[in-house]
Coordinates of C-alpha atoms and ligand atoms in Angstrom, one line a residue:
M1 CA 0.0 0.0 0.0
N2 CA 1.4 3.4 -1.0
T3 CA 1.5 6.5 1.0
L4 CA 0.8 9.6 -1.1
E5 CA 2.5 12.9 -0.2
I6 CA 0.1 15.6 -1.3
K7 CA 1.4 19.1 -1.7
T8 CA -0.8 21.8 -0.1
S9 CA -0.7 25.3 1.3
P10 CA -2.2 26.8 4.4
F11 CA -5.7 28.1 4.9
S12 CA -6.1 31.1 7.1
G13 CA -8.6 30.7 10.0
Q14 CA -7.9 27.2 11.1
R15 CA -7.6 28.3 14.7
P16 CA -9.8 26.0 16.9
G17 CA -12.4 27.9 18.9
T18 CA -14.1 27.1 22.2
S19 CA -14.5 23.5 21.1
G20 CA -12.5 22.6 18.0
L21 CA -12.6 23.9 14.4
R22 CA -16.2 24.7 13.3
K23 CA -17.0 26.0 9.9
K24 CA -19.6 25.8 7.2
V25 CA -19.7 22.5 5.4
S26 CA -18.8 24.3 2.2
V27 CA -15.6 25.6 3.8
F28 CA -14.6 22.0 4.8
Q29 CA -15.4 20.8 1.3
Q30 CA -12.6 23.0 -0.2
A31 CA -9.8 20.7 -1.6
N32 CA -7.3 19.9 1.2
Y33 CA -9.1 21.9 3.9
L34 CA -10.0 18.9 6.1
E35 CA -6.7 17.1 5.2
N36 CA -4.6 20.1 6.2
F37 CA -6.3 20.3 9.6
V38 CA -5.9 16.6 10.3
Q39 CA -2.3 16.6 9.3
S40 CA -1.8 19.7 11.5
I41 CA -3.3 17.7 14.4
F42 CA -0.9 14.8 13.8
D43 CA 2.1 17.1 13.3
S44 CA 1.5 18.7 16.7
L45 CA 1.5 15.3 18.5
E46 CA 4.5 13.2 19.4
G47 CA 4.9 9.5 20.1
Y48 CA 1.7 8.2 18.6
Q49 CA 3.3 5.7 16.2
G50 CA 1.8 2.2 16.7
K51 CA -0.8 3.6 19.2
T52 CA -4.6 3.7 19.1
L53 CA -6.8 6.6 17.9
V54 CA -10.5 6.8 18.4
V55 CA -12.6 8.3 15.7
G56 CA -16.3 9.1 15.5
G57 CA -18.8 11.8 15.0
D58 CA -22.4 12.9 15.4
G59 CA -23.5 11.6 12.0
R60 CA -24.0 15.0 10.4
Y61 CA -23.5 15.6 6.7
Y62 CA -19.8 15.0 5.7
N63 CA -19.2 12.7 8.7
R64 CA -18.8 9.6 6.7
H65 CA -16.5 11.2 4.2
A66 CA -14.4 12.8 6.9
V67 CA -14.0 9.4 8.8
Q68 CA -12.7 7.7 5.6
V69 CA -10.2 10.5 5.1
I70 CA -9.0 10.4 8.7
L71 CA -8.6 6.6 8.6
R72 CA -6.4 6.8 5.5
M73 CA -4.4 9.7 7.0
A74 CA -4.0 7.8 10.3
I75 CA -2.5 4.8 8.4
A76 CA -0.1 7.1 6.5
S77 CA 1.1 8.7 9.7
G78 CA 1.7 5.4 11.5
F79 CA -1.1 4.9 14.1
G80 CA -1.3 1.2 15.0
R81 CA -5.1 1.0 15.5
V82 CA -8.1 3.1 14.9
I83 CA -11.3 2.4 16.9
V84 CA -14.3 3.8 15.0
G85 CA -18.0 3.7 15.9
R86 CA -20.3 1.7 13.6
G87 CA -21.3 4.0 10.7
G88 CA -18.7 6.5 11.8
L89 CA -20.9 7.4 14.7
L90 CA -19.9 8.1 18.3
S91 CA -21.4 10.7 20.7
T92 CA -18.8 13.1 22.2
P93 CA -19.1 11.5 25.6
A94 CA -18.8 8.1 24.1
V95 CA -15.5 9.1 22.4
S96 CA -14.2 10.2 25.8
C97 CA -15.4 7.0 27.4
I98 CA -13.7 4.8 24.8
I99 CA -10.4 6.7 24.8
R100 CA -10.3 6.2 28.5
K101 CA -11.5 2.6 28.6
F102 CA -9.1 1.4 25.8
K103 CA -6.3 3.7 26.9
A104 CA -6.0 5.2 23.5
F105 CA -3.5 7.9 22.6
G106 CA -6.3 10.3 21.7
G107 CA -9.4 10.7 19.6
I108 CA -10.9 12.8 16.8
V109 CA -14.5 14.0 17.3
L110 CA -16.4 15.1 14.2
S111 CA -19.1 17.5 15.2
A112 CA -20.2 21.1 15.3
S113 CA -22.3 20.2 18.4
H114 CA -25.7 21.9 18.4
N115 CA -25.0 23.9 15.2
P116 CA -27.4 23.0 12.3
A117 CA -26.2 20.3 9.9
G118 CA -26.7 19.4 6.3
A119 CA -25.0 20.5 3.1
D120 CA -25.7 24.2 4.0
G121 CA -25.0 23.7 7.7
D122 CA -21.9 23.4 9.8
F123 CA -19.2 20.8 10.3
G124 CA -16.5 20.5 12.9
I125 CA -13.5 18.6 14.1
K126 CA -11.9 18.4 17.5
Y127 CA -8.9 16.6 19.0
N128 CA -9.2 14.9 22.4
I129 CA -6.1 13.8 24.4
A130 CA -5.4 10.6 26.3
N131 CA -7.4 11.6 29.3
G132 CA -10.5 11.6 27.0
G133 CA -10.9 15.4 27.2
P134 CA -10.6 18.2 24.7
A135 CA -7.1 19.2 23.9
P136 CA -5.9 22.1 26.1
E137 CA -5.0 25.4 24.6
I138 CA -1.3 24.6 24.3
I139 CA -2.2 21.8 21.9
T140 CA -4.9 23.7 20.0
E141 CA -2.5 26.6 19.5
A142 CA 0.2 24.2 18.3
I143 CA -2.3 22.7 15.8
Y144 CA -3.1 26.2 14.6
A145 CA 0.6 27.0 14.2
K146 CA 1.2 23.9 12.2
S147 CA -1.8 24.6 10.0
Q148 CA -0.3 28.0 9.1
Q149 CA 3.0 26.4 7.9
I150 CA 1.7 23.2 6.3
K151 CA 3.3 22.2 2.9
Q152 CA 2.1 18.6 2.5
Y153 CA 0.0 15.9 4.0
L154 CA 0.3 12.1 4.0
I155 CA -2.6 9.8 3.0
A156 CA -2.7 6.1 2.3
D157 CA -3.7 5.1 -1.3
C158 CA -6.3 2.6 -0.3
R159 CA -10.0 1.8 -0.7
D160 CA -12.7 3.0 1.7
F161 CA -13.2 1.0 4.8
E162 CA -16.4 -0.9 5.6
L163 CA -17.9 1.0 8.5
D164 CA -21.3 -0.7 9.0
T165 CA -20.3 -4.0 10.5
P166 CA -18.4 -4.4 13.8
G167 CA -15.1 -6.2 13.4
E168 CA -11.4 -5.7 12.5
Q169 CA -9.9 -4.8 9.1
Q170 CA -6.1 -4.8 8.6
T171 CA -4.6 -2.4 6.1
G172 CA -0.8 -2.2 6.0
T173 CA 0.4 -2.1 9.6
M174 CA -2.8 -0.6 10.9
V175 CA -6.0 -2.2 12.2
V176 CA -9.3 -0.5 11.9
E177 CA -11.7 -1.8 14.5
V178 CA -15.4 -0.9 14.0
I179 CA -17.3 -1.1 17.4
D180 CA -20.8 -0.8 18.6
P181 CA -21.0 2.9 19.5
V182 CA -23.4 2.5 22.4
S183 CA -22.4 -0.5 24.6
D184 CA -19.3 0.7 26.4
Y185 CA -21.0 4.0 27.3
A186 CA -24.2 2.2 28.4
E187 CA -22.1 0.0 30.7
L188 CA -20.5 3.0 32.3
M189 CA -23.9 4.6 32.9
Q190 CA -25.2 1.4 34.5
H191 CA -22.2 1.4 36.8
L192 CA -22.8 5.0 38.0
F193 CA -26.6 5.0 38.5
D194 CA -29.2 2.7 40.1
F195 CA -30.8 1.3 37.0
D196 CA -33.0 -1.1 39.1
R197 CA -34.5 1.8 41.0
I198 CA -35.0 3.9 37.9
K199 CA -36.6 0.9 36.1
S200 CA -39.0 0.4 39.1
L201 CA -40.0 4.1 38.9
I202 CA -40.7 3.8 35.2
D203 CA -42.4 0.4 35.5
S204 CA -44.6 1.7 38.3
G205 CA -46.9 3.5 35.8
L206 CA -46.9 6.5 38.2
F207 CA -44.2 8.3 36.3
T208 CA -44.1 9.6 32.7
M209 CA -41.2 11.0 30.8
R210 CA -40.2 12.3 27.4
F211 CA -36.7 12.5 25.9
D212 CA -36.0 14.4 22.7
A213 CA -32.9 13.3 20.8
M214 CA -33.6 16.0 18.2
H215 CA -32.7 13.6 15.3
A216 CA -29.1 13.7 16.5
I217 CA -26.6 11.3 17.9
T218 CA -28.3 10.4 21.2
G219 CA -31.1 8.6 19.5
P220 CA -29.4 5.2 19.5
Y221 CA -28.0 5.7 23.0
A222 CA -31.5 6.7 24.3
V223 CA -33.1 3.6 22.7
E224 CA -30.6 1.3 24.3
I225 CA -30.5 2.9 27.7
L226 CA -33.9 4.4 28.3
E227 CA -36.0 1.9 26.3
H228 CA -34.1 -1.4 26.4
R229 CA -32.4 -1.2 29.8
L230 CA -34.8 1.0 31.8
G231 CA -38.1 0.0 30.2
A232 CA -39.3 3.4 28.9
G233 CA -41.9 2.9 26.1
P234 CA -41.1 4.0 22.6
D235 CA -43.5 6.9 23.1
A236 CA -41.1 8.3 25.7
L237 CA -38.6 9.1 23.0
M238 CA -39.0 11.8 20.4
N239 CA -36.9 12.3 17.2
A240 CA -34.8 9.2 18.1
I241 CA -33.6 8.5 14.5
P242 CA -30.4 10.4 13.7
K243 CA -30.4 12.2 10.4
E244 CA -27.6 13.8 8.4
D245 CA -29.3 17.2 8.6
F246 CA -30.9 16.6 12.1
G247 CA -34.3 16.7 10.4
G248 CA -33.6 20.3 9.4
G249 CA -33.7 21.3 13.1
H250 CA -31.2 23.1 15.4
P251 CA -30.3 20.4 18.0
D252 CA -29.6 22.8 20.8
P253 CA -31.5 21.7 23.9
N254 CA -32.9 25.0 25.1
L255 CA -36.2 26.6 25.5
V256 CA -36.1 28.0 22.0
Y257 CA -34.7 25.2 19.8
A258 CA -36.3 22.3 21.7
R259 CA -39.7 23.9 21.4
D260 CA -41.6 20.7 20.6
L261 CA -40.4 19.2 23.9
V262 CA -41.1 22.3 25.8
D263 CA -44.6 22.5 24.5
V264 CA -45.2 18.9 25.6
L265 CA -43.9 19.6 29.1
F266 CA -45.8 22.8 29.5
G267 CA -49.0 21.5 27.8
S268 CA -52.0 19.7 29.2
Q269 CA -51.3 16.2 30.4
A270 CA -47.6 17.0 30.5
P271 CA -45.3 14.2 31.6
D272 CA -43.4 14.3 34.9
F273 CA -40.0 14.7 33.4
G274 CA -38.6 15.9 30.1
A275 CA -35.1 16.1 28.7
A276 CA -33.2 16.8 25.5
S277 CA -29.7 16.4 24.3
D278 CA -27.8 18.1 21.4
G279 CA -26.2 17.2 18.1
D280 CA -23.2 15.3 19.6
G281 CA -24.8 14.2 22.9
D282 CA -22.9 16.3 25.4
R283 CA -25.5 18.9 26.3
N284 CA -28.7 18.4 28.2
M285 CA -31.8 20.3 29.1
I286 CA -33.9 19.2 32.1
L287 CA -37.6 20.0 32.4
G288 CA -40.3 18.9 34.9
H289 CA -44.1 19.1 34.6
H290 CA -44.6 22.8 33.7
C291 CA -41.1 23.6 34.9
F292 CA -37.6 24.4 33.5
I293 CA -34.4 23.8 35.4
T294 CA -31.6 26.2 34.4
P295 CA -28.3 24.3 33.7
S296 CA -26.8 26.3 36.6
D297 CA -29.5 25.1 39.0
S298 CA -29.2 21.6 37.6
L299 CA -25.5 21.5 38.6
A300 CA -26.3 22.7 42.0
V301 CA -29.1 20.2 42.6
L302 CA -27.0 17.3 41.3
A303 CA -24.2 18.3 43.7
A304 CA -26.5 18.6 46.6
N305 CA -28.1 15.2 46.0
A306 CA -25.1 13.3 44.6
H307 CA -24.9 11.1 47.7
L308 CA -28.2 9.5 46.6
T309 CA -26.6 7.8 43.6
P310 CA -24.2 4.8 43.6
G311 CA -21.5 6.5 41.5
Y312 CA -21.2 9.5 43.8
R313 CA -22.1 8.1 47.2
R314 CA -18.5 8.5 48.2
G315 CA -18.9 12.3 48.2
L316 CA -17.5 15.0 46.0
A317 CA -14.0 16.2 45.9
G318 CA -15.0 19.6 44.6
I319 CA -17.2 21.4 42.1
A320 CA -16.1 23.4 39.0
R321 CA -18.2 25.7 37.0
S322 CA -17.4 28.2 34.1
M323 CA -17.3 31.8 35.1
P324 CA -20.6 32.9 33.5
T325 CA -22.5 29.9 35.1
S326 CA -24.5 31.1 38.1
Q327 CA -23.2 30.9 41.6
A328 CA -25.9 28.4 42.7
A329 CA -23.3 25.6 42.9
D330 CA -21.0 27.8 45.1
R331 CA -23.6 27.7 47.8
V332 CA -23.8 23.9 47.7
A333 CA -20.0 23.6 47.7
D334 CA -19.9 25.9 50.7
H335 CA -22.5 23.8 52.5
L336 CA -20.6 20.6 51.7
G337 CA -17.3 22.2 52.8
I338 CA -15.7 21.5 49.4
E339 CA -13.8 23.6 47.0
L340 CA -15.5 25.5 44.1
Y341 CA -13.4 26.3 41.0
E342 CA -14.4 29.0 38.6
T343 CA -12.9 28.5 35.1
P344 CA -13.3 30.2 31.7
T345 CA -15.9 29.0 29.3
G346 CA -14.9 25.7 27.6
W347 CA -15.0 22.2 28.9
K348 CA -11.2 21.8 28.3
F349 CA -10.6 24.0 31.4
F350 CA -12.0 21.3 33.6
G351 CA -9.6 18.6 32.4
N352 CA -6.7 19.4 34.8
L353 CA -9.0 19.8 37.8
L354 CA -10.6 16.4 37.1
D355 CA -7.3 14.7 36.4
A356 CA -5.9 16.1 39.7
G357 CA -8.9 14.8 41.6
K358 CA -9.8 18.3 42.7
A359 CA -13.3 18.4 41.1
T360 CA -15.9 15.6 40.8
L361 CA -18.8 17.5 39.2
C362 CA -18.5 20.2 36.6
G363 CA -21.1 22.3 34.9
E364 CA -21.7 25.2 32.5
E365 CA -24.6 27.5 31.9
S366 CA -24.5 26.4 28.2
F367 CA -26.5 23.2 29.1
G368 CA -23.4 21.2 30.0
T369 CA -22.9 19.0 33.1
G370 CA -20.5 16.2 33.7
S371 CA -18.2 14.5 36.2
D372 CA -14.9 12.7 36.6
H373 CA -16.4 9.6 34.9
L374 CA -15.3 11.2 31.6
R375 CA -13.5 14.3 30.4
E376 CA -16.5 15.7 28.4
K377 CA -19.8 17.0 29.4
D378 CA -22.4 14.3 29.1
G379 CA -26.1 14.8 28.1
L380 CA -27.6 11.4 28.9
W381 CA -25.5 11.1 32.1
A382 CA -27.3 14.2 33.4
V383 CA -30.7 12.8 32.4
L384 CA -29.9 9.5 34.2
F385 CA -28.6 11.4 37.3
W386 CA -32.0 13.3 37.5
L387 CA -33.9 10.0 37.0
N388 CA -31.9 8.5 39.8
L389 CA -32.8 11.4 42.1
L390 CA -36.4 11.3 41.1
A391 CA -36.5 7.5 41.8
V392 CA -34.9 7.9 45.2
R393 CA -36.7 11.1 46.4
K394 CA -40.1 10.2 44.9
E395 CA -40.9 13.9 44.5
S396 CA -41.6 16.0 41.4
V397 CA -38.9 18.1 39.7
Q398 CA -40.8 21.2 40.9
T399 CA -40.8 20.1 44.5
I400 CA -37.1 19.3 44.3
I401 CA -36.1 22.7 42.9
N402 CA -38.4 24.6 45.3
A403 CA -36.9 22.7 48.2
H404 CA -33.4 23.5 46.9
W405 CA -34.1 27.2 46.6
H406 CA -35.7 27.3 50.0
H407 CA -32.6 25.8 51.5
F408 CA -29.9 27.5 49.5
G409 CA -31.7 30.6 48.0
R410 CA -32.4 31.1 44.4
N411 CA -30.0 32.5 41.8
Y412 CA -32.2 34.1 39.2
Y413 CA -30.4 33.5 36.0
S414 CA -30.7 34.0 32.3
R415 CA -28.6 34.2 29.2
H416 CA -29.4 36.5 26.3
D417 CA -27.8 35.7 22.9
Y418 CA -27.4 38.1 20.1
E419 CA -26.6 35.7 17.3
S420 CA -24.9 36.4 14.0
V421 CA -24.4 40.1 14.6
S422 CA -21.7 42.2 13.0
A423 CA -18.3 41.0 14.2
D424 CA -17.0 44.6 14.1
G425 CA -19.9 46.0 16.2
A426 CA -19.6 43.2 18.8
G427 CA -15.9 43.5 18.9
E428 CA -16.1 47.3 19.5
L429 CA -18.7 46.8 22.3
M430 CA -16.2 44.4 24.0
E431 CA -13.3 46.8 23.5
V432 CA -15.1 49.7 24.9
L433 CA -16.3 47.7 27.9
R434 CA -12.8 46.2 28.4
K435 CA -11.4 49.7 28.7
S436 CA -14.2 51.0 31.0
A437 CA -14.8 48.0 33.2
G438 CA -12.2 48.9 35.8
S439 CA -13.6 52.4 36.4
L440 CA -17.2 51.2 37.1
K441 CA -16.4 50.3 40.7
G442 CA -18.5 52.4 43.1
K443 CA -21.0 53.5 40.5
R444 CA -24.6 53.1 41.4
Y445 CA -27.4 51.9 39.1
G446 CA -30.7 52.1 41.1
E447 CA -30.3 49.8 44.0
Y448 CA -27.2 48.2 42.6
E449 CA -23.6 49.4 43.3
V450 CA -20.7 48.0 41.3
A451 CA -18.2 46.1 43.4
L452 CA -15.9 44.9 40.6
G453 CA -15.5 45.4 36.9
D454 CA -12.9 43.4 35.0
D455 CA -12.0 41.1 32.1
F456 CA -11.9 37.6 33.6
S457 CA -8.5 36.0 33.7
Y458 CA -7.8 32.4 34.8
T459 CA -4.7 30.8 36.2
D460 CA -4.9 27.1 36.0
P461 CA -4.2 25.8 39.5
I462 CA -2.5 22.7 38.2
D463 CA -0.2 23.8 35.4
G464 CA -0.1 27.6 36.0
S465 CA -1.2 28.4 32.5
I466 CA -2.9 31.7 32.1
S467 CA -6.0 32.4 30.0
E468 CA -6.9 36.1 29.6
R469 CA -9.8 38.1 28.1
Q470 CA -12.4 35.5 29.1
G471 CA -15.3 37.8 29.5
I472 CA -16.3 41.1 31.1
R473 CA -17.6 40.8 34.6
I474 CA -19.6 43.5 36.3
V475 CA -20.2 42.3 39.9
F476 CA -22.5 44.2 42.3
T477 CA -22.1 44.5 46.0
D478 CA -25.0 42.1 46.6
G479 CA -23.2 39.4 44.4
S480 CA -25.5 40.0 41.4
R481 CA -23.6 39.9 38.1
I482 CA -23.7 41.0 34.5
V483 CA -21.3 39.1 32.3
L484 CA -20.6 39.8 28.6
R485 CA -18.5 37.7 26.2
L486 CA -18.3 36.7 22.6
S487 CA -19.1 33.1 21.7
G488 CA -16.2 31.0 20.5
T489 CA -18.5 28.5 18.7
G490 CA -20.5 30.5 16.1
T491 CA -19.7 30.3 12.4
E492 CA -21.4 33.5 11.2
G493 CA -20.4 37.0 12.2
A494 CA -20.3 37.2 16.0
T495 CA -22.6 36.0 18.8
L496 CA -22.7 38.2 21.8
R497 CA -23.7 36.5 25.1
L498 CA -25.1 38.5 28.0
Y499 CA -25.4 36.6 31.3
L500 CA -27.5 37.9 34.1
E501 CA -27.7 36.7 37.7
R502 CA -29.3 37.9 40.9
Y503 CA -29.5 36.1 44.3
E504 CA -32.7 35.9 46.2
S505 CA -32.7 34.3 49.7
N506 CA -36.3 35.0 50.6
P507 CA -38.5 32.0 49.7
Q508 CA -41.5 34.3 49.3
R509 CA -39.7 36.1 46.4
Q510 CA -38.3 33.1 44.6
S511 CA -41.2 32.3 42.2
L512 CA -40.9 35.0 39.7
D513 CA -40.3 34.3 36.0
A514 CA -36.5 34.7 35.5
Q515 CA -36.9 37.7 33.1
D516 CA -39.1 39.5 35.6
G517 CA -36.7 38.6 38.5
L518 CA -33.8 40.1 36.4
A519 CA -35.6 43.1 34.9
D520 CA -33.5 45.7 36.6
L521 CA -30.3 44.0 35.7
I522 CA -31.4 43.7 32.0
R523 CA -31.9 47.5 32.0
I524 CA -28.6 48.1 33.7
A525 CA -26.8 45.9 31.2
E526 CA -28.2 47.9 28.3
E527 CA -27.3 51.1 30.0
I528 CA -23.7 50.0 30.6
A529 CA -23.0 48.1 27.4
Q530 CA -25.2 49.8 24.8
I531 CA -26.0 46.5 23.3
R532 CA -28.7 47.8 20.9
H533 CA -26.4 50.4 19.6
Y534 CA -23.5 48.1 18.9
T535 CA -25.4 45.0 17.7
K536 CA -28.1 47.0 15.8
R537 CA -30.6 44.6 17.3
K538 CA -33.6 45.5 19.4
A539 CA -33.8 42.2 21.3
P540 CA -31.8 39.0 21.7
T541 CA -32.3 36.2 19.3
V542 CA -32.4 33.5 22.0
I543 CA -33.2 33.8 25.7
T544 CA -32.5 30.9 28.0
Ligands
G16_1 C1 -18.9 24.2 23.6 C2 -17.9 24.1 24.8 C3 -18.5 24.5 26.1 C4 -19.0 25.9 26.0 C5 -20.0 26.0 24.8 C6 -20.4 27.5 24.5 O1 -20.0 23.4 23.8 O2 -17.5 22.7 24.9 O3 -17.6 24.4 27.1 O4 -19.6 26.3 27.1 O5 -19.4 25.6 23.6 O6 -19.3 28.2 24.2 P1 -19.4 29.6 23.6 O7 -20.2 30.4 24.6 O8 -18.0 30.1 23.3 O9 -20.2 29.5 22.3 P2 -20.5 22.5 22.6 O10 -21.6 21.7 23.2 O11 -20.9 23.5 21.5 O12 -19.3 21.7 22.2

């Protein structure tokens, strides 16, 4: 078998964002674009010859083609084995699970997460390291640097691999092993949660649920785990068949894009529990009967109740959350007497804390929750965690969240997204704020007085690496916060995210709609940041 050396030249803009390289499919379809990036990944790694690589994606348009290219390039670069999910499919948490279980050198995840798919949609590629987690910035920057100097890539001159049947295929010195994408992950879930108890709850007939896979990767995982192992009926699953274009939808599990599920949970005869996951299976949204749990509250509830599950009965070492995530989990950490870590946005920042055993649970406002069982956030894991709590506590989701707020107080929280706005306008807004943030201290806005204004900077407590310019924080003397940052995952123009948080300890005042509870802060954010002026938008595109 020949190795071809193909001459190429760099593409600008191959710098990975918050979570890998995400671009329009048409960008990836340019000759050599994908190959350049894959070669740049391999060129930035050392010592992988003869080792194992895991490859899989969320099944979106271009997934199959990309898998075949990566397999041929992995042979040419000297990997010894590639483990690939049947059909080229693996959820992001399953990639993490399999890297760890089989002690692989690393893995490549093909996904643009919740971004729409199809020929006109988005595609993405991300490298995960041996701990199963996203490559840290030092590696993503090295990949980018290689991509800007690349002159050639190596690819095996061989036929396509058969991806639809589990088993091994030898080509040259490399083995391609096609595996069932679900079973290793399902086993891990069964180990962490009390499946018998959840099954009894579902079998009791007193509990109804609905899970929306949004025509994305969690469909097969939900069928195996929720239906086959836990006994949920097929009518408990929505959109469980993965499609290359996600059925034309936007598989972002939030109140706007998972509207069908939200309508069911807020409709007449609503089930007791509802949940959705995203394109690649790492996000989750939790709903109860006529009730929505913010991701920040979900993290706090899971932390406060973790002792009720087999996997976390041992207690938590610590909790980590991204900076814009609400401080609800901080109160639980305080109560439990454990450390709370505040990191920049991006799951990769949790990796060192998890590896060092400093954090057990992690969460982000962007509908991500996870733990030290993997090094990715994990959508179905969060769903199973909630099901385990419901099975043990035998209370409704609403009762659980009310009791939580009663005990710890409620952190009113919301995120306003201004999607696909002009990059120049959004950039200018951030520059102006960056310059003025420091001078806001002491200023009064109605009842609120600014205690701190800065651009968040993080020093990793394990390796000392510093990540700057991670979002403007305006913190008030009562702990309320306004945070602004630009998304690192969009593919069109810029997406401005405004995060709002206010703490309410009085149980009598905890039942407002979040937008009402945050109305003053929403006005103050506009006054300080002039969002309408810079984005030329009258209102956010998405409110969660
Ligand atoms: C990715 C990252 C998350 C991050 C989210 C939003 O999630 O893995 O850590 O919170 O993007 O990032 P941003 O606010 O920069 O758009 P996913 O699910 O898209 O991979």
